[in-house]
Amino acid sequence: GSSSSSTLPRQRVTTKGSNVPTRIENFGELKDRYNISSRLLDNLTQNGYIDPTGIQSYGVPILLESRDLAAISPTGTGKTLSYLLPMFAALGSPHPKTPVPGSLGVRALIIAPTRELSHQIYNECLKLAQGRKWRIVLFSKATANTLSDRDVRDKTDIIVSTPLRLVASLQSGGLELHNVRHLVLDEADRLLDSEFLSQVEEVVAACTHTSLQKAVFSATLPANAENIAMGMLRDPIRVVVGLKDT
Ligand code: ADP
Ligand code: MG
């Protein structure tokens, strides 16, 4: 692939990969370029997201163009919105009341290493979900029980979870991931480290949909974790954001 770099305020962004989509300068461009709904854009401004950060400028178009992504950007640079915005846009609408045969089941899955981080991601989901009846599940022992109800499971749009919880439910048969189209590993450096790796691999293997999009996000990605990540991704684009001061 080719390499390029450009400078945003206080951030230096480097991309690597084939046919990297052009970055966005502002969120409003998404309407014309990707037909993103006004409601979703309104939810951004209402929550104080006025201008995209570096990782959002590059990451959002990449994910909206259905590419796999490895995103490395420092803590506090808005990685969460980088994947949630394109996820909501791609899902379009909540599961319909009358289920469409062949497209039942959770459509997007976000894996994070800790319960606390999962909770933060879930709260960010709720901001973008405003005004529509999305079914978003923060996975826990309690919600695992709820999801054992097939009706609930069939119509869930997004699950946020730690790896172990997912593995437990996969093994008990209380969870199916064959309809997942969007898979995100957040804080991937920790998820791809020895403690979690086999669990994450088991979950990824259960996401069998042919048009599964995968993305990994991290503040840092040591060589070992990066090699594993790149092995999981298909024709990925790698985006690295560095603060200019560092
Ligand atoms: P990271 O995962 O990179 O550490 P977060 O996604 O947790 O960063 O975001 C850090 C903070 O920045 C959060 O409080 C979030 O609401 C805020 N934020 C994210 N994107 C924007 C934006 N475009 N404009 C303003 N604030 C933002
Ligand atoms: Mg984060």
XYZ file of C-alpha atoms and ligand atoms in Angstrom:
274
model
C 0.000 0.000 0.000
C 0.854 3.668 -0.152
C 1.630 5.999 2.697
C 0.603 9.586 3.225
C 0.361 12.024 6.045
C -1.250 15.335 6.801
C -1.530 17.629 9.717
C -4.645 18.495 11.669
C -4.518 20.881 14.594
C -2.168 19.377 17.193
C -2.376 15.948 15.574
C -0.318 14.199 12.944
C -2.138 11.474 11.045
C -0.490 8.763 8.964
C -2.398 6.272 6.835
C -1.281 3.057 5.193
C -3.236 0.753 2.922
C -4.862 0.572 -0.490
C -7.329 3.212 -1.747
C -7.638 5.137 1.501
C -10.907 7.135 1.447
C -10.581 10.912 1.643
C -10.904 12.267 5.148
C -13.804 14.450 6.195
C -13.250 18.055 7.256
C -16.553 18.257 9.120
C -19.420 15.987 10.063
C -21.811 17.793 7.692
C -19.962 16.330 4.680
C -21.248 12.913 5.662
C -24.719 13.834 4.527
C -23.772 14.293 0.881
C -21.011 11.714 0.750
C -22.716 8.864 2.583
C -26.334 9.903 2.911
C -26.125 9.898 6.716
C -29.428 10.803 8.325
C -30.060 14.288 9.685
C -31.157 12.746 12.957
C -27.796 11.083 13.461
C -25.983 14.329 12.631
C -28.290 16.207 15.009
C -27.425 13.759 17.759
C -23.767 14.669 17.252
C -24.255 18.405 17.635
C -26.691 17.990 20.508
C -24.024 16.073 22.381
C -21.342 18.670 21.696
C -19.577 16.898 18.854
C -19.055 19.826 16.493
C -15.766 19.107 14.712
C -14.274 15.669 14.043
C -11.001 14.761 15.744
C -8.104 13.385 13.684
C -9.037 9.752 14.094
C -12.681 10.580 13.366
C -11.787 12.494 10.166
C -10.048 9.435 8.764
C -11.740 6.567 10.552
C -15.364 7.463 9.853
C -15.069 7.464 6.008
C -12.928 4.316 6.083
C -15.548 2.428 8.067
C -18.424 3.893 6.053
C -16.750 2.552 2.922
C -16.910 -0.912 4.499
C -13.168 -1.244 4.954
C -11.393 -3.011 7.782
C -9.428 -0.658 10.013
C -6.607 -0.674 12.532
C -6.731 2.686 14.310
C -4.025 3.819 16.694
C -4.738 7.125 18.397
C -3.916 8.449 21.864
C -6.295 8.297 24.811
C -8.865 11.087 24.748
C -8.876 11.611 20.971
C -12.419 10.325 20.410
C -11.882 6.780 19.238
C -15.308 5.698 20.469
C -17.239 8.011 18.153
C -14.906 7.008 15.290
C -16.523 3.591 15.213
C -19.961 4.294 16.692
C -20.956 6.936 14.151
C -20.306 4.741 11.083
C -21.849 1.791 12.920
C -25.145 3.586 13.505
C -25.076 4.968 9.969
C -24.477 1.551 8.444
C -27.156 -0.130 10.547
C -29.559 2.545 9.330
C -32.592 1.580 11.357
C -33.307 -0.595 14.376
C -34.399 -4.150 13.682
C -37.911 -3.962 12.194
C -40.853 -5.025 14.363
C -41.680 -7.727 11.885
C -38.426 -9.619 11.562
C -36.836 -10.093 8.166
C -36.098 -13.808 7.749
C -32.391 -14.393 7.304
C -31.329 -11.232 9.099
C -32.254 -12.001 12.667
C -29.851 -11.496 15.514
C -27.343 -8.973 16.806
C -25.853 -6.902 13.993
C -22.974 -5.133 15.712
C -20.611 -6.164 18.472
C -18.154 -4.072 20.453
C -15.644 -5.878 22.664
C -13.777 -4.059 25.422
C -11.407 -5.427 28.070
C -13.201 -4.155 31.181
C -16.726 -3.803 32.426
C -16.112 -0.126 33.171
C -15.013 0.601 29.613
C -17.971 -1.348 28.219
C -20.237 0.838 30.301
C -18.644 4.036 28.942
C -19.054 2.776 25.375
C -22.668 1.862 26.086
C -23.312 5.403 27.332
C -21.822 6.806 24.105
C -24.143 4.497 22.164
C -27.130 5.979 23.945
C -26.148 9.468 22.777
C -26.203 8.438 19.118
C -29.324 6.332 19.625
C -31.473 9.278 20.685
C -34.811 9.473 18.908
C -34.966 5.897 17.664
C -35.769 2.600 19.309
C -32.399 0.936 18.987
C -31.907 -2.196 21.030
C -28.515 -1.871 22.635
C -27.353 -4.330 25.261
C -24.586 -3.834 27.793
C -23.772 -7.475 28.332
C -23.709 -8.719 31.925
C -24.933 -11.728 33.872
C -28.373 -10.130 34.065
C -28.653 -9.197 30.390
C -27.234 -12.582 29.393
C -30.411 -14.032 30.900
C -32.550 -11.591 28.958
C -30.752 -12.526 25.763
C -31.498 -16.191 26.308
C -34.997 -15.183 25.186
C -34.853 -15.717 21.437
C -37.229 -12.840 20.708
C -34.922 -10.389 22.452
C -31.835 -11.911 20.884
C -33.265 -11.799 17.378
C -33.961 -8.067 17.556
C -30.864 -6.806 19.340
C -28.957 -4.262 17.259
C -25.744 -3.749 19.229
C -24.020 -5.621 22.060
C -21.204 -4.122 24.149
C -19.311 -6.684 26.198
C -16.142 -7.980 27.753
C -14.710 -11.114 26.086
C -15.350 -13.565 28.902
C -19.055 -12.784 29.100
C -19.428 -13.437 25.369
C -17.546 -16.713 25.515
C -19.681 -17.924 28.418
C -22.884 -17.194 26.490
C -21.582 -18.705 23.262
C -20.677 -21.882 25.095
C -24.040 -22.108 26.856
C -25.850 -21.596 23.543
C -27.488 -18.382 24.789
C -25.891 -16.246 22.095
C -25.462 -16.418 18.323
C -23.241 -14.061 16.367
C -23.816 -15.224 12.785
C -25.591 -11.969 11.874
C -22.878 -9.610 13.167
C -21.814 -7.247 10.331
C -19.682 -4.881 12.405
C -17.128 -6.055 14.946
C -14.974 -3.643 16.954
C -12.156 -4.456 19.353
C -11.659 -1.424 21.600
C -8.428 -1.086 23.593
C -7.159 -3.809 21.314
C -3.691 -3.835 22.847
C -5.211 -5.423 25.945
C -7.672 -7.645 24.058
C -4.924 -9.139 21.920
C -2.614 -9.738 24.864
C -2.319 -13.223 26.312
C -5.015 -12.869 28.989
C -7.835 -12.298 26.505
C -6.534 -13.498 23.158
C -8.049 -16.987 23.082
C -11.425 -15.603 24.214
C -11.355 -12.912 21.540
C -10.417 -15.469 18.908
C -13.355 -17.622 19.925
C -15.750 -14.685 19.597
C -14.303 -13.605 16.234
C -14.653 -17.177 14.957
C -18.347 -17.131 15.910
C -18.921 -14.021 13.742
C -19.406 -15.954 10.538
C -21.297 -13.449 8.355
C -19.649 -13.139 4.942
C -19.714 -9.328 4.940
C -18.322 -8.933 8.444
C -16.385 -5.687 8.880
C -13.697 -5.692 11.558
C -11.967 -2.793 13.249
C -9.446 -2.546 16.052
C -8.885 0.620 18.057
C -6.112 1.271 20.525
C -3.952 4.007 22.005
C -0.914 1.840 21.368
C -0.404 -1.383 19.467
C 2.809 -3.266 20.279
C 4.283 -5.282 17.388
C 2.922 -8.581 18.637
C -0.645 -7.297 19.040
C -0.419 -5.502 15.706
C 0.610 -8.693 13.924
C -2.349 -10.537 15.413
C -4.695 -7.666 14.527
C -3.459 -7.496 10.933
C -3.970 -11.246 10.644
C -7.606 -10.814 11.624
C -8.328 -7.944 9.219
C -9.021 -8.117 5.479
C -7.190 -5.607 3.233
C -6.979 -3.260 6.231
C -6.210 0.409 6.392
C -3.949 1.445 9.234
C -4.333 4.920 10.676
C -1.900 6.261 13.248
C -2.487 9.531 15.081
C 0.358 11.083 17.028
C 0.175 14.177 19.137
C 2.699 16.645 17.741
C 4.096 17.415 21.175
C 5.185 13.851 21.792
P -10.542 7.627 23.424
O -11.331 6.371 23.297
O -9.721 7.931 22.202
O -9.708 7.660 24.663
P -13.101 8.840 23.853
O -13.831 8.244 22.729
O -13.320 8.234 25.202
O -11.531 8.859 23.557
O -13.408 10.396 23.890
C -12.789 11.254 24.827
C -13.701 12.426 25.133
O -13.802 13.283 24.012
C -15.104 12.014 25.486
O -15.557 12.795 26.559
C -15.896 12.318 24.221
O -17.246 12.609 24.525
C -15.148 13.530 23.683
N -15.245 13.680 22.222
C -15.097 12.691 21.302
N -15.209 13.172 20.056
C -15.421 14.495 20.172
C -15.630 15.550 19.218
N -15.605 15.333 17.904
N -15.842 16.788 19.706
C -15.859 17.018 21.034
N -15.680 16.070 21.975
C -15.446 14.825 21.562
Mg -11.441 4.579 24.274
